[in-house]
Amino acid sequence: MAIKHFNHHEAISSAVPAEQGFEAVIAVKARREDAHPTFHKVATERHFDLASEAEEAADAALNRVTEIGDDDELLWDERAV
């Protein structure tokens, strides 16, 4: 799990249980008291048998996030690998 801080948001990468294995996700929460987290599935083309694999993919995706949009959407550095 990794945390990345932005001007008005925080983003956390993690693995969550899925029907058959785990999914890689990034949770985004605005820095307001009334804010609720938004969850984004990342690496959706892959199936992860282990939580550690999903978490590694989520961490890599979070490293590519350059900013969080007004509607909690992830903005990416498309050049990053």
Coordinates of C-alpha atoms in Angstrom, one line a residue:
M1 CA 0.0 0.0 0.0
A2 CA 1.2 3.4 -0.9
I3 CA -0.1 6.9 -0.2
K4 CA 0.3 9.9 -2.5
H5 CA -0.7 13.4 -1.4
F6 CA -2.1 16.0 -3.8
N7 CA -3.2 19.6 -3.2
H8 CA -6.8 18.8 -2.5
H9 CA -6.8 15.0 -2.4
E10 CA -5.1 11.9 -1.0
A11 CA -4.8 8.6 -3.0
I12 CA -4.0 5.2 -1.6
S13 CA -3.2 2.1 -3.6
S14 CA -4.3 -1.3 -2.3
A15 CA -5.5 -4.8 -3.2
V16 CA -9.1 -5.9 -2.5
P17 CA -10.6 -9.3 -2.6
A18 CA -12.5 -10.2 -5.8
E19 CA -14.6 -13.2 -6.8
Q20 CA -11.6 -15.2 -7.9
G21 CA -8.5 -13.6 -6.4
F22 CA -7.7 -9.9 -5.9
E23 CA -8.1 -6.6 -7.7
A24 CA -5.8 -3.6 -7.8
V25 CA -7.4 -0.4 -6.7
I26 CA -6.7 3.2 -6.0
A27 CA -8.9 5.0 -3.4
V28 CA -9.2 8.8 -3.7
K29 CA -10.5 11.1 -1.0
A30 CA -10.8 14.8 -1.1
R31 CA -9.4 16.7 1.9
R32 CA -12.8 17.9 3.2
E33 CA -14.7 16.7 6.2
D34 CA -17.8 15.7 4.2
A35 CA -15.8 13.8 1.5
H36 CA -16.3 10.1 0.8
P37 CA -13.7 7.9 -0.9
T38 CA -14.0 7.0 -4.5
F39 CA -12.5 3.7 -5.7
H40 CA -10.9 3.1 -9.0
K41 CA -10.0 -0.3 -10.4
V42 CA -6.6 -0.3 -12.1
A43 CA -4.8 -3.1 -14.1
T44 CA -8.3 -4.4 -15.0
E45 CA -6.8 -6.5 -17.8
R46 CA -5.1 -8.7 -15.3
H47 CA -6.2 -11.3 -12.8
F48 CA -4.3 -11.5 -9.5
D49 CA -4.1 -14.7 -7.5
L50 CA -2.1 -13.0 -4.7
A51 CA -2.9 -9.8 -2.8
S52 CA 0.7 -8.9 -3.0
E53 CA 0.6 -9.0 -6.9
A54 CA -2.5 -6.8 -7.0
E55 CA -0.9 -4.4 -4.5
E56 CA 2.2 -4.1 -6.6
A57 CA 0.2 -3.3 -9.7
A58 CA -1.8 -0.7 -7.7
D59 CA 1.4 0.9 -6.5
A60 CA 2.8 1.1 -10.0
A61 CA -0.4 2.7 -11.2
L62 CA -0.4 5.2 -8.4
N63 CA 3.2 6.2 -9.4
R64 CA 1.7 7.2 -12.8
V65 CA -1.0 9.5 -11.3
T66 CA 0.0 13.1 -11.7
E67 CA -3.1 14.8 -10.2
I68 CA -6.7 14.1 -9.1
G69 CA -9.5 15.9 -11.0
D70 CA -12.4 17.8 -9.6
D71 CA -14.6 14.7 -9.7
D72 CA -12.0 12.5 -8.1
E73 CA -10.9 11.1 -11.4
L74 CA -7.3 10.0 -11.8
L75 CA -5.1 12.0 -14.2
W76 CA -2.2 10.0 -15.6
D77 CA 1.3 10.6 -16.9
E78 CA 0.8 8.6 -20.1
R79 CA 4.5 8.5 -20.8
A80 CA 5.4 6.8 -17.5
V81 CA 5.9 3.0 -17.6

